[in-house]
CSV table of C-alpha atoms in Angstrom, one decimal:
chain,number,residue,atom,x,y,z
E,1,UNK,CA,-1.2,-19.2,-14.8
E,2,UNK,CA,-1.7,-18.6,-10.9
E,3,UNK,CA,-1.2,-14.9,-9.9
E,4,UNK,CA,-0.2,-14.5,-6.1
E,5,UNK,CA,1.7,-11.2,-6.5
E,6,UNK,CA,-1.4,-8.7,-6.1
E,7,UNK,CA,0.1,-6.5,-3.7
E,8,UNK,CA,2.7,-5.3,-6.3
E,9,UNK,CA,0.1,-4.9,-8.8
E,10,UNK,CA,-3.1,-6.2,-9.7
E,11,UNK,CA,-4.6,-7.0,-13.3
E,12,UNK,CA,-6.6,-4.1,-14.5
E,13,UNK,CA,-10.3,-4.5,-14.4
E,14,UNK,CA,-11.8,-5.1,-18.1
E,15,UNK,CA,-14.5,-2.4,-17.2
E,16,UNK,CA,-11.9,0.3,-16.1
E,17,UNK,CA,-9.8,-0.7,-19.2
E,18,UNK,CA,-12.9,-0.1,-21.4
E,19,UNK,CA,-13.5,3.3,-19.5
E,20,UNK,CA,-9.6,4.1,-20.2
E,21,UNK,CA,-10.0,3.3,-24.0
E,22,UNK,CA,-13.2,5.1,-24.6
E,23,UNK,CA,-11.9,8.0,-22.5
E,24,UNK,CA,-8.7,8.2,-24.7
E,25,UNK,CA,-10.6,8.0,-27.6
E,26,UNK,CA,-13.6,10.4,-27.2
E,27,UNK,CA,-12.1,13.3,-24.8
E,28,UNK,CA,-9.3,15.0,-26.6
E,29,UNK,CA,-9.4,18.3,-24.5
E,30,UNK,CA,-7.5,19.5,-21.8
E,31,UNK,CA,-9.2,19.9,-18.5
E,32,UNK,CA,-8.0,23.3,-18.0
E,33,UNK,CA,-8.8,24.8,-21.6
E,34,UNK,CA,-12.1,27.1,-21.7
E,35,UNK,CA,-13.5,25.6,-24.8
E,36,UNK,CA,-16.2,22.8,-25.0
E,37,UNK,CA,-13.7,20.1,-25.7
E,38,UNK,CA,-11.8,21.2,-22.4
E,39,UNK,CA,-15.1,21.5,-20.6
E,40,UNK,CA,-15.8,17.8,-21.3
E,41,UNK,CA,-12.7,16.7,-20.1
E,42,UNK,CA,-13.2,18.8,-17.1
E,43,UNK,CA,-16.6,17.3,-16.2
E,44,UNK,CA,-15.2,13.6,-16.5
E,45,UNK,CA,-12.2,14.8,-14.1
E,46,UNK,CA,-14.6,16.2,-11.5
E,47,UNK,CA,-17.2,13.2,-11.8
E,48,UNK,CA,-14.4,10.9,-11.1
E,49,UNK,CA,-13.5,13.1,-7.9
E,50,UNK,CA,-17.1,12.6,-6.7
E,51,UNK,CA,-17.1,9.1,-7.3
E,52,UNK,CA,-13.8,8.5,-5.3
E,53,UNK,CA,-15.1,10.8,-2.6
E,54,UNK,CA,-18.3,8.8,-2.3
E,55,UNK,CA,-16.2,5.4,-2.0
E,56,UNK,CA,-14.3,7.0,1.1
E,57,UNK,CA,-17.6,9.2,2.6
E,58,UNK,CA,-15.5,12.1,2.4
E,59,UNK,CA,-16.0,15.6,0.4
E,60,UNK,CA,-14.7,15.8,-3.1
E,61,UNK,CA,-12.7,18.9,-2.1
E,62,UNK,CA,-10.5,16.5,-0.2
E,63,UNK,CA,-9.4,14.1,-3.3
E,64,UNK,CA,-6.4,15.4,-5.2
E,65,UNK,CA,-5.3,13.2,-8.1
E,66,UNK,CA,-1.3,12.1,-8.4
E,67,UNK,CA,0.6,9.7,-10.3
E,68,UNK,CA,0.5,7.2,-7.6
E,69,UNK,CA,1.6,6.2,-3.9
E,70,UNK,CA,5.1,7.3,-3.9
E,71,UNK,CA,4.3,10.9,-5.3
E,72,UNK,CA,1.6,11.1,-2.9
E,73,UNK,CA,3.9,10.0,0.1
E,74,UNK,CA,6.8,12.4,-1.3
E,75,UNK,CA,4.1,15.2,-1.5
E,76,UNK,CA,2.9,14.8,2.2
E,77,UNK,CA,6.3,14.5,3.6
E,78,UNK,CA,7.9,17.3,1.7
E,79,UNK,CA,5.0,19.3,1.5
E,80,UNK,CA,4.5,19.4,5.3
E,81,UNK,CA,8.3,19.9,6.0
E,82,UNK,CA,8.2,22.8,3.7
E,83,UNK,CA,4.9,24.4,4.9
E,84,UNK,CA,5.5,23.9,8.6
E,85,UNK,CA,9.2,24.2,9.0
E,86,UNK,CA,8.8,27.7,10.9
E,87,UNK,CA,6.8,25.7,13.4
E,88,UNK,CA,9.2,22.8,13.8
E,89,UNK,CA,11.5,20.6,11.9
E,90,UNK,CA,10.7,17.1,13.5
E,91,UNK,CA,9.1,14.1,11.8
E,92,UNK,CA,8.1,10.8,13.0
E,93,UNK,CA,7.8,7.7,10.9
E,94,UNK,CA,7.7,3.7,11.6
E,95,UNK,CA,10.6,1.5,11.0
E,96,UNK,CA,8.6,-0.6,8.6
E,97,UNK,CA,7.5,2.1,6.1
E,98,UNK,CA,7.6,1.8,2.3
E,99,UNK,CA,10.6,3.0,0.8
E,100,UNK,CA,8.5,6.0,-0.5
E,101,UNK,CA,8.0,7.2,2.9
E,102,UNK,CA,11.5,6.2,4.4
E,103,UNK,CA,13.8,7.2,1.8
E,104,UNK,CA,11.7,10.6,1.6
E,105,UNK,CA,12.5,11.0,5.4
E,106,UNK,CA,16.2,10.6,4.4
E,107,UNK,CA,16.1,13.4,2.0
E,108,UNK,CA,14.6,15.7,4.5
E,109,UNK,CA,17.2,14.6,7.1
E,110,UNK,CA,19.8,16.1,4.4
E,111,UNK,CA,17.8,19.5,4.3
E,112,UNK,CA,18.5,19.7,8.0
E,113,UNK,CA,15.0,18.2,9.3
E,114,UNK,CA,15.1,15.5,12.4
E,115,UNK,CA,13.5,12.2,11.8
E,116,UNK,CA,12.5,9.8,14.9
E,117,UNK,CA,12.0,6.0,13.7
E,118,UNK,CA,9.5,4.4,15.8
E,119,UNK,CA,10.3,0.7,16.5
E,120,UNK,CA,7.7,-2.1,15.7
E,121,UNK,CA,6.7,-5.0,18.5
E,122,UNK,CA,8.3,-8.7,17.2
E,123,UNK,CA,4.8,-9.1,15.8
E,124,UNK,CA,5.1,-6.1,13.6
E,125,UNK,CA,3.0,-3.5,15.3
E,126,UNK,CA,4.2,0.2,15.9
E,127,UNK,CA,5.1,0.7,19.3
E,128,UNK,CA,2.6,3.3,20.6
E,129,UNK,CA,4.4,3.9,23.9
E,130,UNK,CA,7.8,4.6,21.6
E,131,UNK,CA,5.5,6.9,19.6
E,132,UNK,CA,4.4,8.8,22.4
E,133,UNK,CA,7.8,9.2,23.7
E,134,UNK,CA,9.1,10.5,20.6
E,135,UNK,CA,6.6,13.5,20.1
E,136,UNK,CA,8.1,16.9,20.8
E,137,UNK,CA,7.0,20.2,20.5
E,138,UNK,CA,8.8,20.6,17.2
E,139,UNK,CA,7.1,17.9,15.8
E,140,UNK,CA,5.0,18.5,12.8
E,141,UNK,CA,4.3,15.3,11.3
E,142,UNK,CA,3.4,11.7,12.1
E,143,UNK,CA,3.7,9.0,9.2
E,144,UNK,CA,2.5,5.4,9.6
E,145,UNK,CA,1.4,3.0,7.1
E,146,UNK,CA,-2.3,1.5,7.1
E,147,UNK,CA,-1.3,-2.3,6.4
E,148,UNK,CA,2.5,-3.3,6.2
E,149,UNK,CA,2.9,-4.1,2.4
E,150,UNK,CA,5.4,-6.9,3.2
E,151,UNK,CA,3.5,-9.1,6.1
E,152,UNK,CA,0.4,-7.6,6.3
E,153,UNK,CA,0.4,-6.1,9.8
E,154,UNK,CA,-2.6,-3.7,10.0
E,155,UNK,CA,-0.9,-0.9,12.1
E,156,UNK,CA,-3.1,0.7,15.2
E,157,UNK,CA,-4.3,3.6,13.2
E,158,UNK,CA,-7.2,4.2,15.6
E,159,UNK,CA,-5.1,4.1,18.8
E,160,UNK,CA,-2.5,6.6,17.1
E,161,UNK,CA,-5.3,8.8,16.2
E,162,UNK,CA,-6.8,9.1,19.9
E,163,UNK,CA,-3.0,9.6,20.9
E,164,UNK,CA,-2.7,12.6,18.3
E,165,UNK,CA,-5.9,14.3,19.6
E,166,UNK,CA,-3.7,15.8,22.1
E,167,UNK,CA,-1.5,17.3,19.6
E,168,UNK,CA,-4.0,18.8,17.2
E,169,UNK,CA,-1.1,20.7,15.4
E,170,UNK,CA,0.7,17.9,14.1
E,171,UNK,CA,-0.3,16.4,10.7
E,172,UNK,CA,-1.1,12.7,10.9
E,173,UNK,CA,-0.5,10.8,7.5
E,174,UNK,CA,-1.3,7.4,6.7
E,175,UNK,CA,-0.1,5.5,3.7
E,176,UNK,CA,-3.2,3.2,2.8
E,177,UNK,CA,-1.8,1.9,-0.5
E,178,UNK,CA,-2.5,-1.7,0.9
E,179,UNK,CA,-5.4,-1.0,2.8
E,180,UNK,CA,-8.2,0.3,0.4
E,181,UNK,CA,-10.6,-2.3,-0.3
E,182,UNK,CA,-8.7,-4.9,1.9
E,183,UNK,CA,-9.4,-3.3,5.2
E,184,UNK,CA,-12.6,-1.5,6.1
E,185,UNK,CA,-12.3,2.0,5.7
E,186,UNK,CA,-13.1,3.2,9.3
E,187,UNK,CA,-10.0,1.3,10.5
E,188,UNK,CA,-7.6,3.7,9.0
E,189,UNK,CA,-9.5,6.9,7.6
E,190,UNK,CA,-10.4,8.2,11.0
E,191,UNK,CA,-11.3,11.9,11.8
E,192,UNK,CA,-7.8,12.5,13.1
E,193,UNK,CA,-6.2,11.5,9.8
E,194,UNK,CA,-5.2,14.5,7.8
E,195,UNK,CA,-3.8,13.0,4.7
E,196,UNK,CA,-3.7,9.2,3.2
E,197,UNK,CA,-2.0,8.0,-0.1
E,198,UNK,CA,-3.3,5.6,-2.5
E,199,UNK,CA,-2.2,4.0,-5.9
E,200,UNK,CA,-4.8,2.8,-8.5
E,201,UNK,CA,-2.6,-0.5,-9.5
E,202,UNK,CA,-3.6,-2.0,-6.2
E,203,UNK,CA,-7.3,-2.2,-6.8
E,204,UNK,CA,-7.5,-3.1,-10.5
E,205,UNK,CA,-7.2,0.5,-11.7
E,206,UNK,CA,-4.1,1.5,-14.3
E,207,UNK,CA,-0.7,2.0,-13.6
E,208,UNK,CA,0.5,5.6,-13.0
E,209,UNK,CA,-2.6,7.1,-11.4
E,210,UNK,CA,-3.2,7.7,-7.7
E,211,UNK,CA,-4.9,10.0,-5.2
E,212,UNK,CA,-4.4,11.9,-2.2
E,213,UNK,CA,-6.7,12.2,0.6
E,214,UNK,CA,-6.1,15.8,2.1
E,215,UNK,CA,-8.5,16.7,5.1
E,216,UNK,CA,-9.9,20.4,4.6
E,217,UNK,CA,-8.2,22.7,7.0
E,218,UNK,CA,-4.6,21.3,6.6
E,219,UNK,CA,-1.9,23.0,4.7
E,220,UNK,CA,0.7,21.6,2.4
E,221,UNK,CA,3.2,23.1,0.0
E,222,UNK,CA,3.1,21.9,-3.6
E,223,UNK,CA,5.3,19.2,-4.8
E,224,UNK,CA,4.9,20.2,-8.3
E,225,UNK,CA,5.1,23.7,-9.8
E,226,UNK,CA,3.6,24.8,-13.1
E,227,UNK,CA,0.4,25.3,-14.6
E,228,UNK,CA,-2.0,25.5,-11.4
E,229,UNK,CA,-3.9,22.2,-11.6
E,230,UNK,CA,-5.8,20.5,-9.0
E,231,UNK,CA,-6.7,24.0,-7.2
E,232,UNK,CA,-3.2,25.2,-7.6
E,233,UNK,CA,-1.7,22.5,-5.9
E,234,UNK,CA,-0.6,19.9,-7.9
E,235,UNK,CA,0.5,21.2,-11.4
E,236,UNK,CA,0.7,18.7,-14.3
E,237,UNK,CA,-2.2,18.3,-16.8
E,238,UNK,CA,-4.6,15.5,-15.3
E,239,UNK,CA,-4.4,12.1,-16.8
E,240,UNK,CA,-8.0,12.2,-17.7
E,241,UNK,CA,-8.5,8.7,-18.9
E,242,UNK,CA,-6.6,7.1,-16.0
E,243,UNK,CA,-8.5,9.0,-13.6
E,244,UNK,CA,-11.6,8.0,-15.0
E,245,UNK,CA,-10.6,4.4,-15.0
E,246,UNK,CA,-9.3,4.5,-11.4
E,247,UNK,CA,-12.7,5.8,-10.2
E,248,UNK,CA,-14.4,2.9,-12.0
E,249,UNK,CA,-12.0,0.4,-10.7
E,250,UNK,CA,-12.4,1.6,-7.1
E,251,UNK,CA,-16.2,1.5,-7.2
E,252,UNK,CA,-16.1,-2.3,-8.8
E,253,UNK,CA,-13.5,-3.3,-6.1
E,254,UNK,CA,-15.5,-1.9,-3.4
E,255,UNK,CA,-18.7,-3.6,-4.7
E,256,UNK,CA,-16.8,-7.0,-5.2
E,257,UNK,CA,-15.5,-6.9,-1.7
E,258,UNK,CA,-19.1,-6.1,-0.2
E,259,UNK,CA,-20.5,-8.7,-1.9
E,260,UNK,CA,-18.1,-11.6,-0.6
E,261,UNK,CA,-16.5,-9.9,2.3
E,262,UNK,CA,-14.8,-13.1,3.4
E,263,UNK,CA,-13.5,-14.7,0.5
E,264,UNK,CA,-10.1,-13.9,0.4
E,265,UNK,CA,-9.9,-14.3,4.3
E,266,UNK,CA,-10.9,-17.8,3.5
E,267,UNK,CA,-8.3,-18.4,1.0
E,268,UNK,CA,-5.5,-17.2,3.3
E,269,UNK,CA,-6.8,-19.2,6.1
E,270,UNK,CA,-6.6,-22.4,3.8
E,271,UNK,CA,-2.9,-21.4,3.0
E,272,UNK,CA,-1.8,-20.9,6.3
E,273,UNK,CA,-3.5,-23.9,7.9
E,274,UNK,CA,-1.7,-26.1,5.2
E,275,UNK,CA,1.8,-24.5,5.5
E,276,UNK,CA,1.7,-24.4,9.2
E,277,UNK,CA,2.1,-28.3,8.7
E,278,UNK,CA,5.9,-28.2,7.5
E,279,UNK,CA,8.5,-28.3,10.1
E,280,UNK,CA,11.0,-26.0,8.0
E,281,UNK,CA,8.0,-23.2,7.6
E,282,UNK,CA,7.9,-20.2,9.6
E,283,UNK,CA,4.6,-17.8,9.2
E,284,UNK,CA,4.7,-14.5,9.8
E,285,UNK,CA,1.2,-13.4,9.0
E,286,UNK,CA,-1.5,-14.2,11.1
E,287,UNK,CA,-5.1,-13.7,10.8
E,288,UNK,CA,-6.3,-11.6,13.3
E,289,UNK,CA,-5.1,-7.8,13.0
E,290,UNK,CA,-3.3,-8.7,10.1
E,291,UNK,CA,-5.0,-8.0,6.5
E,292,UNK,CA,-6.7,-11.1,4.7
E,293,UNK,CA,-4.5,-10.5,1.7
E,294,UNK,CA,-1.1,-11.0,2.6
E,295,UNK,CA,0.8,-14.0,3.7
E,296,UNK,CA,4.2,-13.8,4.4
E,297,UNK,CA,6.3,-17.2,5.3
E,298,UNK,CA,10.1,-18.5,4.8
E,299,UNK,CA,11.0,-21.8,3.9
E,300,UNK,CA,13.9,-22.4,6.0
E,301,UNK,CA,17.3,-23.1,4.0
E,302,UNK,CA,15.9,-21.7,1.0
E,303,UNK,CA,16.6,-18.2,-0.2
E,304,UNK,CA,13.3,-16.2,-1.2
E,305,UNK,CA,14.4,-15.7,-4.8
E,306,UNK,CA,14.9,-19.2,-5.4
E,307,UNK,CA,11.7,-20.1,-4.4
E,308,UNK,CA,9.9,-17.4,-6.5
E,309,UNK,CA,11.6,-18.4,-9.4
E,310,UNK,CA,10.7,-22.3,-8.7
E,311,UNK,CA,7.1,-21.3,-8.5
E,312,UNK,CA,7.5,-19.1,-11.8
E,313,UNK,CA,8.5,-22.5,-13.6
E,314,UNK,CA,5.2,-23.9,-12.6
E,315,UNK,CA,3.4,-20.5,-13.8
E,316,UNK,CA,2.6,-19.7,-10.1
E,317,UNK,CA,3.6,-16.0,-9.6
E,318,UNK,CA,4.8,-14.6,-6.0
E,319,UNK,CA,7.4,-12.3,-4.7
E,320,UNK,CA,10.0,-11.9,-2.2
E,321,UNK,CA,8.4,-9.8,0.4
E,322,UNK,CA,8.3,-6.4,-1.5
E,323,UNK,CA,8.2,-5.8,-5.4
E,324,UNK,CA,10.0,-2.7,-4.7
E,325,UNK,CA,13.1,-4.3,-3.4
E,326,UNK,CA,13.0,-7.7,-5.0
E,327,UNK,CA,15.3,-6.8,-7.8
E,328,UNK,CA,17.8,-5.2,-5.4
E,329,UNK,CA,17.9,-8.5,-3.7
E,330,UNK,CA,17.3,-6.7,-0.2
E,331,UNK,CA,16.2,-8.9,2.6
E,332,UNK,CA,12.7,-7.8,4.4
E,333,UNK,CA,12.9,-4.6,5.8
E,334,UNK,CA,10.1,-5.0,7.7
E,335,UNK,CA,11.3,-8.6,9.3
E,336,UNK,CA,14.6,-7.0,9.8
E,337,UNK,CA,12.8,-4.4,11.7
E,338,UNK,CA,11.0,-7.2,13.8
E,339,UNK,CA,14.3,-8.7,14.8
E,340,UNK,CA,13.7,-11.8,12.8
E,341,UNK,CA,16.9,-13.8,12.5
E,342,UNK,CA,18.7,-12.9,8.8
E,343,UNK,CA,18.4,-16.8,7.6
E,344,UNK,CA,14.7,-16.4,7.9
E,345,UNK,CA,14.4,-12.6,6.6
E,346,UNK,CA,16.3,-13.6,3.3
E,347,UNK,CA,14.2,-16.7,2.9
E,348,UNK,CA,10.8,-14.8,3.4
E,349,UNK,CA,8.6,-14.9,0.3
E,350,UNK,CA,4.8,-13.3,0.0
E,351,UNK,CA,1.7,-14.3,-1.2
E,352,UNK,CA,-0.8,-11.5,-2.0
E,353,UNK,CA,-4.4,-12.6,-2.8
E,354,UNK,CA,-7.3,-10.9,-4.4
E,355,UNK,CA,-11.0,-11.4,-4.8
E,356,UNK,CA,-10.4,-12.9,-8.4
E,357,UNK,CA,-8.0,-15.7,-6.9
E,358,UNK,CA,-10.0,-19.0,-6.2
E,359,UNK,CA,-9.8,-22.0,-3.6
E,360,UNK,CA,-8.9,-24.1,-6.7
E,361,UNK,CA,-5.6,-22.2,-7.3
E,362,UNK,CA,-5.0,-22.4,-3.6
E,363,UNK,CA,-5.0,-26.3,-3.9
E,364,UNK,CA,-3.0,-26.3,-6.9
E,365,UNK,CA,-0.3,-24.0,-5.3
E,366,UNK,CA,-0.3,-26.4,-2.2
E,367,UNK,CA,0.4,-29.4,-4.5
E,368,UNK,CA,3.3,-27.5,-6.1
E,369,UNK,CA,4.7,-26.3,-2.8
E,370,UNK,CA,4.6,-30.0,-1.3
E,371,UNK,CA,6.6,-31.4,-4.4
E,372,UNK,CA,9.2,-28.4,-4.1
E,373,UNK,CA,9.4,-28.8,-0.1
E,374,UNK,CA,10.4,-32.5,-0.7
E,375,UNK,CA,12.6,-31.7,-3.6
E,376,UNK,CA,14.6,-28.9,-1.5
E,377,UNK,CA,14.7,-31.5,1.6
E,378,UNK,CA,16.6,-33.8,-0.9
E,379,UNK,CA,18.8,-31.6,-1.8
E,380,UNK,CA,19.8,-30.3,1.5
E,381,UNK,CA,20.3,-33.7,3.1
E,382,UNK,CA,22.8,-34.3,0.0
E,383,UNK,CA,24.3,-31.6,1.0
E,384,UNK,CA,24.7,-32.5,4.5
E,385,UNK,CA,26.1,-36.1,3.4
């Protein structure tokens, strides 16, 4: 089995799983309880918070636990809107944001907020000039993802940060779900970034766990109300085993990346060089200014889901650009925003790699791809006749 769908979900690290199981078995207290069992749970919770903060070189007071990237994105957008609405009701996002951002923005529009959607270039990068033109006196938030989840373009977060230095009252949010452990932290967590969202299952942690970086001095309204957990900002009993496992997984993923920083890049380069030799293949993911783990391409004339299932029969797993849109049979929203022709957008598939993948898997994939390419070519010729 070859797993090339790591942007959708990674396999949990065995050490993180072990931490999850042991914490579940040994720590039964609620972190909010005052007795010793509660104190044990709370100590583990705060230890995990400190470990995550150390990996990002931020204060542990700036880490808030969530259920994942979707909750984090919803929290920042809605929390900013509700907190700052007396100062302004204008929000800016890019045209290639994850649905957790774009659909949340649409919800806020129904509540009377205005949303400007900034276009991207034909290569998939946010237009800085259009972003600057969209800023108004009543703008309260700019939200731009660090790495596009469909084709891997690393967005110009540093340049946007420099632009927003002139607008200190505007919240700047970065969806960093696809960036952490893949792209150097300093590329997307600049001193101007106020909020960043993360999801554990993207770096070999458990599903249903995530965290929010919240820069001290900024304000958000809570998304969840109740028992007052997370310093009265995110009510809900913390999932201590998942949080402990997430902290462990993040540290291990960072260590693997540091030990072999070019491994995933080399795998992508080999795939890209080989696929570029095929006449009917269009590659959307470059090497420079693109994340090393994502390769998006189209095989002209073959719908993406057909190619995905053809590989699945050979126990090779990839996806149609985004797991969140695959079951809805939607064409890539990112490629649409890049003005890619519809026939290519509907044919797009995404390979997403990880440090656990090998060059032998790449070679096996290319053997199977060549076989499928020839097979589909013969079918197309038969239809043409």
